[in-house]
mmCIF file of N, CA, C and O in Angstrom:
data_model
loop_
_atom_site.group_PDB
_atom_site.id
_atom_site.type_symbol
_atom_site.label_atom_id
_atom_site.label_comp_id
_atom_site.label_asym_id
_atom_site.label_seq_id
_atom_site.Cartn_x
_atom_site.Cartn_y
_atom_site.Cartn_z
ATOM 1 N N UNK A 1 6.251 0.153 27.682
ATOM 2 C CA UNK A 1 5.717 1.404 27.199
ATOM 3 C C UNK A 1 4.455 1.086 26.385
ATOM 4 O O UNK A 1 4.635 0.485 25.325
ATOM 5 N N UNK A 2 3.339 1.375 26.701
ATOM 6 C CA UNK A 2 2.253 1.570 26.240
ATOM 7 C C UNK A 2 2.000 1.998 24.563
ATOM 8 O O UNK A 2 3.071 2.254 24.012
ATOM 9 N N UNK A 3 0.796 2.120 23.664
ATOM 10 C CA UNK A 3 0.705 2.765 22.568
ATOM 11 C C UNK A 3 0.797 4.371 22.706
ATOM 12 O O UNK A 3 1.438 5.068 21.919
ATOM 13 N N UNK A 4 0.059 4.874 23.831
ATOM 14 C CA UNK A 4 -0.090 6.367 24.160
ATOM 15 C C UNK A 4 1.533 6.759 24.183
ATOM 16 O O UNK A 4 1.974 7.544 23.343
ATOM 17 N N UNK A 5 2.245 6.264 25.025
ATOM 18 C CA UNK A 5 3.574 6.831 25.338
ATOM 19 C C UNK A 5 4.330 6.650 24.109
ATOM 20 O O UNK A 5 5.075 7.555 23.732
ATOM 21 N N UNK A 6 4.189 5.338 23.304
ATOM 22 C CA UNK A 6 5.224 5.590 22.310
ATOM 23 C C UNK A 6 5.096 6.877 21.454
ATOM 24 O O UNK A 6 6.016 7.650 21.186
ATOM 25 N N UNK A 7 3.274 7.015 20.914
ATOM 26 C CA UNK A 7 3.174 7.792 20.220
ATOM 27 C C UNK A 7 3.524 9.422 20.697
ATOM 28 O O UNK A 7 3.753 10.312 19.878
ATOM 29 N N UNK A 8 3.517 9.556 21.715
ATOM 30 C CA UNK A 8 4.081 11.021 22.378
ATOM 31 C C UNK A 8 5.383 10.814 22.319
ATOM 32 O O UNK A 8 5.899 11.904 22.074
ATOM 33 N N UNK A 9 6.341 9.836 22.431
ATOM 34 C CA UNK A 9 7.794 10.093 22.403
ATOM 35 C C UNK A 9 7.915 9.975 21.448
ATOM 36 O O UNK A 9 8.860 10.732 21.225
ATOM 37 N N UNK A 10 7.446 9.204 19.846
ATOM 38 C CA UNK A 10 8.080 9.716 18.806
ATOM 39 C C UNK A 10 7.501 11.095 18.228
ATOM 40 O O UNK A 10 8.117 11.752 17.389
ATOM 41 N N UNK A 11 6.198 11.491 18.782
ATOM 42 C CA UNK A 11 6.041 13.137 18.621
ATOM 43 C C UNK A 11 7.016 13.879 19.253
ATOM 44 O O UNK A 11 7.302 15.003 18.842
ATOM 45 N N UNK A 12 7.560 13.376 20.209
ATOM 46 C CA UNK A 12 8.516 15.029 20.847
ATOM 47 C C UNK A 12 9.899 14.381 20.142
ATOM 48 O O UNK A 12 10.545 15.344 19.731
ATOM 49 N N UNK A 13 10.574 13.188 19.855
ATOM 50 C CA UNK A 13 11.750 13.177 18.834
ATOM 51 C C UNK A 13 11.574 13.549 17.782
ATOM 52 O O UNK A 13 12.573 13.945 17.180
ATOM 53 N N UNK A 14 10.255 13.595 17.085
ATOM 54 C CA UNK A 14 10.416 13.959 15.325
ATOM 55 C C UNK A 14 10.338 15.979 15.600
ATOM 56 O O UNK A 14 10.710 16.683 14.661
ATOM 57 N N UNK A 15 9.850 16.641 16.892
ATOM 58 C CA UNK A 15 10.061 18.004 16.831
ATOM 59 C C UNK A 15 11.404 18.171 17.108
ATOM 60 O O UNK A 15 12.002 19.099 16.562
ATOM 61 N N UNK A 16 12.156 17.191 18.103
ATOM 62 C CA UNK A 16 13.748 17.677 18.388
ATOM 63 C C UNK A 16 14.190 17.673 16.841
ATOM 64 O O UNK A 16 14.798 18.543 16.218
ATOM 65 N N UNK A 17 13.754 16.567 16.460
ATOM 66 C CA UNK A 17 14.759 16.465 15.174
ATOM 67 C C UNK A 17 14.710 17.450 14.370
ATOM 68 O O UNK A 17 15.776 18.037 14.182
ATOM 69 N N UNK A 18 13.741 17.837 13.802
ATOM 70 C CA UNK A 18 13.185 18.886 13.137
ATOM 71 C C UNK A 18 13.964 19.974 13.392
ATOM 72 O O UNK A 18 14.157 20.542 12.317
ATOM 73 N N UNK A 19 14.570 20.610 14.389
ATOM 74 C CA UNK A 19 15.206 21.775 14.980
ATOM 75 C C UNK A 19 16.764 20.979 14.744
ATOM 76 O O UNK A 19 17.703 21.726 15.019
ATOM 77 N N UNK A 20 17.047 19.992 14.414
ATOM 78 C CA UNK A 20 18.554 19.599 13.943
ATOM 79 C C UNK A 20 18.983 19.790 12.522
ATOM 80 O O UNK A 20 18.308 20.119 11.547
ATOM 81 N N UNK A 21 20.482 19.462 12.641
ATOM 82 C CA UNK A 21 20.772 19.393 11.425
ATOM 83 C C UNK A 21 20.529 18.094 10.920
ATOM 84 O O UNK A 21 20.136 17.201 11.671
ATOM 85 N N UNK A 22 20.811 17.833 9.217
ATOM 86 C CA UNK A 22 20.834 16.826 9.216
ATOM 87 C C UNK A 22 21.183 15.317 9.528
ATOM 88 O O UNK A 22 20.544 14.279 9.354
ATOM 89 N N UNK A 23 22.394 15.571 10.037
ATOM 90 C CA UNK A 23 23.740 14.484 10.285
ATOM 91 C C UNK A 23 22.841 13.970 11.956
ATOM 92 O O UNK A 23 22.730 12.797 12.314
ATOM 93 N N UNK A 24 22.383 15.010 12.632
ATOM 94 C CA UNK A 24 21.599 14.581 13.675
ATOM 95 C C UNK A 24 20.754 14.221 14.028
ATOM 96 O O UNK A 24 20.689 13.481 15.010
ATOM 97 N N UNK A 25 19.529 14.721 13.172
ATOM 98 C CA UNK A 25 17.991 14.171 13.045
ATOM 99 C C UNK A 25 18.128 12.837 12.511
ATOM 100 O O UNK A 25 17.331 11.940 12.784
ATOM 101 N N UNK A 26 19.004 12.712 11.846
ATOM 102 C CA UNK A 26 19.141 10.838 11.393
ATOM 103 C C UNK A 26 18.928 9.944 12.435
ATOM 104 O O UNK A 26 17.878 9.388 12.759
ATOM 105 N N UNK A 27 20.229 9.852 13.009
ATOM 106 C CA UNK A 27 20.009 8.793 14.340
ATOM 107 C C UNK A 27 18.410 9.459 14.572
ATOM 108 O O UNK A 27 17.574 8.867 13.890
ATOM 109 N N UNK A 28 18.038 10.213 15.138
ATOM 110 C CA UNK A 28 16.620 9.943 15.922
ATOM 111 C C UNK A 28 15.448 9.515 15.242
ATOM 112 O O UNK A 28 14.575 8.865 15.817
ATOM 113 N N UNK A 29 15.394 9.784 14.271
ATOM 114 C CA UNK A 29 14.658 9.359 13.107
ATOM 115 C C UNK A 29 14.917 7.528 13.092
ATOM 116 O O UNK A 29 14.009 6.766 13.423
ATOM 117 N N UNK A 30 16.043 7.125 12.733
ATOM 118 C CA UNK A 30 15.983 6.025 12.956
ATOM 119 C C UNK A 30 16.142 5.449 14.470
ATOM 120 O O UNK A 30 16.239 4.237 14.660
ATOM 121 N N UNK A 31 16.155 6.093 15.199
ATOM 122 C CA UNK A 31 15.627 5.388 16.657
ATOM 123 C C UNK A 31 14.181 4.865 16.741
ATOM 124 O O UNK A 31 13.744 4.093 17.595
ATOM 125 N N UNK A 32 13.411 5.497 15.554
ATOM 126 C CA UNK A 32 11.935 5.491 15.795
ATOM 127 C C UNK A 32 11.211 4.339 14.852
ATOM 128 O O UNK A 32 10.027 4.354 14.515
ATOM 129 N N UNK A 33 12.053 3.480 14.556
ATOM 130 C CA UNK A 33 11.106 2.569 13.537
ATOM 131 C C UNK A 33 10.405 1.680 14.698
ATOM 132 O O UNK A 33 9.199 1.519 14.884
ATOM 133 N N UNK A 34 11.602 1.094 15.499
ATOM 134 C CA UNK A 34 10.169 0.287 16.461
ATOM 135 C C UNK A 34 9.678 1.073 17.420
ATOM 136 O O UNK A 34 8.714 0.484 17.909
ATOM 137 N N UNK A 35 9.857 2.157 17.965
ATOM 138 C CA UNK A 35 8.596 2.490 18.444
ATOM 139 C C UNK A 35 7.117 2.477 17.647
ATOM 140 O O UNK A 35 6.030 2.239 18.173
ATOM 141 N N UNK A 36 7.376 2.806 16.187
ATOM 142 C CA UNK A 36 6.611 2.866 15.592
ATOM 143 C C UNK A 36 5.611 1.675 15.422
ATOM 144 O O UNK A 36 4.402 1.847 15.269
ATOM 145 N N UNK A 37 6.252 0.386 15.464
ATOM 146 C CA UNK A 37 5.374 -0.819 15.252
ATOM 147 C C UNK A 37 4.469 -1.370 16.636
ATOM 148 O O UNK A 37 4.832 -1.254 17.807
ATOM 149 N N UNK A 38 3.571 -1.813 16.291
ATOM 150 C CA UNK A 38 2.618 -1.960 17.436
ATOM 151 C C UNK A 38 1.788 -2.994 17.356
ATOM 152 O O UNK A 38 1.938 -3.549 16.267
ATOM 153 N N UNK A 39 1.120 -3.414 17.902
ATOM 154 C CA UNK A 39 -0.007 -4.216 18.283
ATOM 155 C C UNK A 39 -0.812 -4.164 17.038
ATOM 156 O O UNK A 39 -1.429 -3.262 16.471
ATOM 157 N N UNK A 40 -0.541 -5.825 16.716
ATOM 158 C CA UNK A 40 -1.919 -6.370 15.240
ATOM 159 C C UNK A 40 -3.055 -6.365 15.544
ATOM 160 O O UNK A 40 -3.937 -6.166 14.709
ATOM 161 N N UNK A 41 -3.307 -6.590 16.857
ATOM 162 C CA UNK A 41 -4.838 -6.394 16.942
ATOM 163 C C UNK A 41 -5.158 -5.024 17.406
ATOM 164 O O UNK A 41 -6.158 -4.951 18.120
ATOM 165 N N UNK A 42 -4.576 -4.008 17.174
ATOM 166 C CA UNK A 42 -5.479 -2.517 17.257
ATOM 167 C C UNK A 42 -6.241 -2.465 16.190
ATOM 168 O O UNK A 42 -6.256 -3.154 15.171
ATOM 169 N N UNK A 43 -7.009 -1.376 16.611
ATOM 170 C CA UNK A 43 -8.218 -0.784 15.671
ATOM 171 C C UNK A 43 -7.334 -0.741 14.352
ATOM 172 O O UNK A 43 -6.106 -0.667 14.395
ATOM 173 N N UNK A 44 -8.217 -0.804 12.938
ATOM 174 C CA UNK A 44 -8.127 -0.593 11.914
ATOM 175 C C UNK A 44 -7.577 0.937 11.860
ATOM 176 O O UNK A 44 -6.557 1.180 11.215
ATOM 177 N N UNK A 45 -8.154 1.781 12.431
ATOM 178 C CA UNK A 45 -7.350 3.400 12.117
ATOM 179 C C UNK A 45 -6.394 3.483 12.522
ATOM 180 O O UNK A 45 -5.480 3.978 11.862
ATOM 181 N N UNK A 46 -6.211 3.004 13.846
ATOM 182 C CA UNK A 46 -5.026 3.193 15.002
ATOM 183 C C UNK A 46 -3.400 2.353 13.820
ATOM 184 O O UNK A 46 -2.259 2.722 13.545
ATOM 185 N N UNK A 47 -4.085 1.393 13.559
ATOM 186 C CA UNK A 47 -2.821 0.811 12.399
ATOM 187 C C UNK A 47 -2.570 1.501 11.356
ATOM 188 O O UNK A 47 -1.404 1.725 11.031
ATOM 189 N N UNK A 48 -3.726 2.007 10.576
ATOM 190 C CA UNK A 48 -3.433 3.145 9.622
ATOM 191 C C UNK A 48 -2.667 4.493 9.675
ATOM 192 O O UNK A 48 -1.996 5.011 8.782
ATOM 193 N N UNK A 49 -2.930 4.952 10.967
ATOM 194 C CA UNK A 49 -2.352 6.480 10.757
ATOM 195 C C UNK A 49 -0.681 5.878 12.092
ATOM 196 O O UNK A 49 0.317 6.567 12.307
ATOM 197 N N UNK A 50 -0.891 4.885 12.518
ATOM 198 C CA UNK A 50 0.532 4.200 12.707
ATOM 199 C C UNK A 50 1.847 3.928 11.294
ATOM 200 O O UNK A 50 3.008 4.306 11.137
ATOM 201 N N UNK A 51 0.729 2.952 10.364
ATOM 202 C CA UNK A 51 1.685 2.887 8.869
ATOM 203 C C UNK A 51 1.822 4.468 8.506
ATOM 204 O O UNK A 51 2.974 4.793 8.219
ATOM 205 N N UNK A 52 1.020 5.332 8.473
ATOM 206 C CA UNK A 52 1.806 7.234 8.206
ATOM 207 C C UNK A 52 2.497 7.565 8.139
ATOM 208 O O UNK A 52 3.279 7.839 7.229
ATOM 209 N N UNK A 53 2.413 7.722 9.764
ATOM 210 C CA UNK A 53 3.636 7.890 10.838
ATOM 211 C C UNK A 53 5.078 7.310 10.087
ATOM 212 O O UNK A 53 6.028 7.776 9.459
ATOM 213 N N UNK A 54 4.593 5.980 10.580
ATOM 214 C CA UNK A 54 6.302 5.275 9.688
ATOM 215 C C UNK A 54 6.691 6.004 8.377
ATOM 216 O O UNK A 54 7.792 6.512 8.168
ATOM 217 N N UNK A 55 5.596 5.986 7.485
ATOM 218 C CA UNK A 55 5.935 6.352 6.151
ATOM 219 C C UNK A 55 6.677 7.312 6.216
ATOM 220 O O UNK A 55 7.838 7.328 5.808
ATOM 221 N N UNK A 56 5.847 8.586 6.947
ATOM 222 C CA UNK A 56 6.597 9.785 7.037
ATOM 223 C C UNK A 56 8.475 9.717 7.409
ATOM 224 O O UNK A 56 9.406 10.292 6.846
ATOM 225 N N UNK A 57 8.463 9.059 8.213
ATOM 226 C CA UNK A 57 9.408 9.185 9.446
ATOM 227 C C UNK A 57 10.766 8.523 8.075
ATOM 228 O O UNK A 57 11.860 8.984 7.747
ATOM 229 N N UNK A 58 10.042 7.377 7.636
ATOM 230 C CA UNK A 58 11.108 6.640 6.150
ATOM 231 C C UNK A 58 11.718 8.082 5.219
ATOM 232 O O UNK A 58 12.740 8.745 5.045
ATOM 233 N N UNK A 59 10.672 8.015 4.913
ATOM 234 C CA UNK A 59 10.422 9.940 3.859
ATOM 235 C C UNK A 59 11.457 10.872 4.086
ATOM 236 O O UNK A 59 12.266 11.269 3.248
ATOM 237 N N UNK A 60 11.372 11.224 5.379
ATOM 238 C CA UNK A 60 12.352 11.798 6.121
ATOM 239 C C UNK A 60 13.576 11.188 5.875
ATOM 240 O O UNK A 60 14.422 11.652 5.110
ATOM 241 N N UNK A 61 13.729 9.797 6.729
ATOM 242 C CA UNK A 61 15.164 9.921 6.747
ATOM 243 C C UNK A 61 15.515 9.579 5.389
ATOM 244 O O UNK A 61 16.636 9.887 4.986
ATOM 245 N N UNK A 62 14.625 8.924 4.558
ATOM 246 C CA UNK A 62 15.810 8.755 3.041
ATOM 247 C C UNK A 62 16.304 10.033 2.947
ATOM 248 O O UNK A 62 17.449 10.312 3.305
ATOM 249 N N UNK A 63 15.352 11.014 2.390
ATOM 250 C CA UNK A 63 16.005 12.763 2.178
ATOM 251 C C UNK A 63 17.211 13.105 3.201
ATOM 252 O O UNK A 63 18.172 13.681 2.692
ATOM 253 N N UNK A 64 17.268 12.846 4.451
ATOM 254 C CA UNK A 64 18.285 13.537 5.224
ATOM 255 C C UNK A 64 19.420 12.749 4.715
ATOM 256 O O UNK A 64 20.358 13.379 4.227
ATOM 257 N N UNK A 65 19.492 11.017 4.769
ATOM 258 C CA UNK A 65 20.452 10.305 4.231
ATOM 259 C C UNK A 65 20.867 11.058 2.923
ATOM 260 O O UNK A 65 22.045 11.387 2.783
ATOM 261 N N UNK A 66 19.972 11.330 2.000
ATOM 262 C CA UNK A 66 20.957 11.473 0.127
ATOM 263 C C UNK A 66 20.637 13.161 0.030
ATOM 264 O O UNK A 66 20.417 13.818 -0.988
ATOM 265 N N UNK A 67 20.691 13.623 1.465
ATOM 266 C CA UNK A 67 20.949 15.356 1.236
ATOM 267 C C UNK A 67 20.524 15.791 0.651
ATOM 268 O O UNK A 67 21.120 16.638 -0.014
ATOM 269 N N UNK A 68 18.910 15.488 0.422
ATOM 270 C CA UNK A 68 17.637 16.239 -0.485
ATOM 271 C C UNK A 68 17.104 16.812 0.533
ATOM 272 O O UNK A 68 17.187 16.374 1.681
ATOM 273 N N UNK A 69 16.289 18.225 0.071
ATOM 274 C CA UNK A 69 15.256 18.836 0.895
ATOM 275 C C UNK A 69 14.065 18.450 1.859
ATOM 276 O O UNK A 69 12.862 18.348 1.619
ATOM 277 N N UNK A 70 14.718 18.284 2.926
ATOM 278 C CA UNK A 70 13.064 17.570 3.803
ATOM 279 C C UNK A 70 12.468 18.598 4.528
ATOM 280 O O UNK A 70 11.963 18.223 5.585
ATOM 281 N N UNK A 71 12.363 19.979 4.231
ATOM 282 C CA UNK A 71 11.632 20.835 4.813
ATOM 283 C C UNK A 71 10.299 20.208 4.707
ATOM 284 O O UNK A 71 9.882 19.681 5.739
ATOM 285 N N UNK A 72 9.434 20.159 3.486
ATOM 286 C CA UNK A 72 8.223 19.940 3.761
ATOM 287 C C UNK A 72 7.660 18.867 3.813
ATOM 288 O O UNK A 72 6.501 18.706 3.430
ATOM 289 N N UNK A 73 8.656 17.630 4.474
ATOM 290 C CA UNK A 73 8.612 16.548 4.966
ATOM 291 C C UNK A 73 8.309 16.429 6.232
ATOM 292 O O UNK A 73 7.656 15.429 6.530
ATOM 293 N N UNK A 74 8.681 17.384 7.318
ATOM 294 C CA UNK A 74 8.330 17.389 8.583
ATOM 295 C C UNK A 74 6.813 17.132 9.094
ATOM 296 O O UNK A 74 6.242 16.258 9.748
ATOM 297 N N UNK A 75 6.352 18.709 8.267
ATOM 298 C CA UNK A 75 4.919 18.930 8.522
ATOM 299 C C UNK A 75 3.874 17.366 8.456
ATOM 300 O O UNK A 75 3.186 16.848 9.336
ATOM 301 N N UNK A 76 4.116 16.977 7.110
ATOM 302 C CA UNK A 76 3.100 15.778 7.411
ATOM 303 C C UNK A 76 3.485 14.701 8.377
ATOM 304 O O UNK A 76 2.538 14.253 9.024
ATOM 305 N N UNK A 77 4.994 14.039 8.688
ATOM 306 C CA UNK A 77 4.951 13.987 9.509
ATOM 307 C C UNK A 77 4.502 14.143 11.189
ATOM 308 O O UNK A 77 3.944 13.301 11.892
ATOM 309 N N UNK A 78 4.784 15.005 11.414
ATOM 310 C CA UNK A 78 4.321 15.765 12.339
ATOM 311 C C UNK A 78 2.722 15.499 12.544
ATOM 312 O O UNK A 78 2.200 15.194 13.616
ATOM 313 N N UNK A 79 2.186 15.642 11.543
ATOM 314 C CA UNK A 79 1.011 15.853 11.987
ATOM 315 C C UNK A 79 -0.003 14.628 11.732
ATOM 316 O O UNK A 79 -1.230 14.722 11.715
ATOM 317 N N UNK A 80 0.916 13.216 11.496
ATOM 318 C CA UNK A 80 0.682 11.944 11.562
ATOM 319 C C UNK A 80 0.577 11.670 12.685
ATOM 320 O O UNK A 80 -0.425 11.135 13.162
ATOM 321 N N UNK A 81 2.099 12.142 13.628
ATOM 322 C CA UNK A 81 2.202 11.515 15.131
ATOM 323 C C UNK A 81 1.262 12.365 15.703
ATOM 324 O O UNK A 81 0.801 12.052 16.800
ATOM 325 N N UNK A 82 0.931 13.289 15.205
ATOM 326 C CA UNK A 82 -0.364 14.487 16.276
ATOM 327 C C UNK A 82 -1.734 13.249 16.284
ATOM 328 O O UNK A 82 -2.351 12.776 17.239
ATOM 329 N N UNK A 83 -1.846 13.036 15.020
ATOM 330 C CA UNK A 83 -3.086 11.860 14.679
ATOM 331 C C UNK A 83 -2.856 10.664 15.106
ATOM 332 O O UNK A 83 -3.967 10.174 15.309
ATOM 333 N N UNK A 84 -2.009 9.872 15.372
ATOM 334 C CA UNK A 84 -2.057 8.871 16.359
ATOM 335 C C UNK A 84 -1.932 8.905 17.605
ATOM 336 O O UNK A 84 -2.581 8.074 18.241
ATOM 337 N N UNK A 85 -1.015 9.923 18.388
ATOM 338 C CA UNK A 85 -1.501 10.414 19.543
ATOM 339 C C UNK A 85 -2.997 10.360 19.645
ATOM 340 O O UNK A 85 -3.596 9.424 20.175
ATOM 341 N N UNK A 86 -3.738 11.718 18.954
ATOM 342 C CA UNK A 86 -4.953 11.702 19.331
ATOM 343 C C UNK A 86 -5.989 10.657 18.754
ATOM 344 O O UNK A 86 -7.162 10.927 18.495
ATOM 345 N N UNK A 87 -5.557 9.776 18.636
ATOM 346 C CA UNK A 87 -6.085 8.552 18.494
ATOM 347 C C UNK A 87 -6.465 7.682 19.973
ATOM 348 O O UNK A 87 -7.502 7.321 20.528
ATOM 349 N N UNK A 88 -5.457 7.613 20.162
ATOM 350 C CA UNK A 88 -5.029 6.777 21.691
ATOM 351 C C UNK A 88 -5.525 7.435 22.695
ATOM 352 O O UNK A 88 -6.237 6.795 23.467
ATOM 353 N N UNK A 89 -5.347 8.527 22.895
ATOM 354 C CA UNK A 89 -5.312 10.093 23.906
ATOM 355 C C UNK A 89 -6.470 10.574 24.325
ATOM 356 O O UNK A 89 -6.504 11.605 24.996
#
């Protein structure tokens, strides 16, 4: 799997998840740490808004793990994997 494809499949798991409950968005959330890691020699941005991504995706699941509010955890998420997609894309 390519950089393009990972970054579109962890964009369409972090929207499934998003529409779950908590107990469920977990597993997928943590399905996504290595997709997340990639190639040392990409571009300087392409690694940056990659480390985001992760951050976000961590962000997330700590809150879903200790049953804190991750509503407005999604969004930046979300719109990390939109930015590395259209990075690659």
């Amino acid at each position: 799997m390519d950089d393009l494809e990972k970054a579109e499949t962890v964009l369409q798991a972090l929207k499934t998840a998003e529409q779950q409950p908590p107990q469920a968005a977990l597993p997928i959330l943590n399905g996504l740490a290595g997709l997340v890691q990639g190639d040392p020699d990409a571009p300087l941005e392409v690694q940056e808004v990659r480390a985001d991504v992760f951050m976000a995706i961590c962000e997330l699941g700590k809150a879903l793990h200790r049953g804190q509010p991750a509503e407005a955890l999604w969004a930046p998420a979300l719109t990390a994997a939109k930015r590395w997609r259209g990075l690659l894309g």
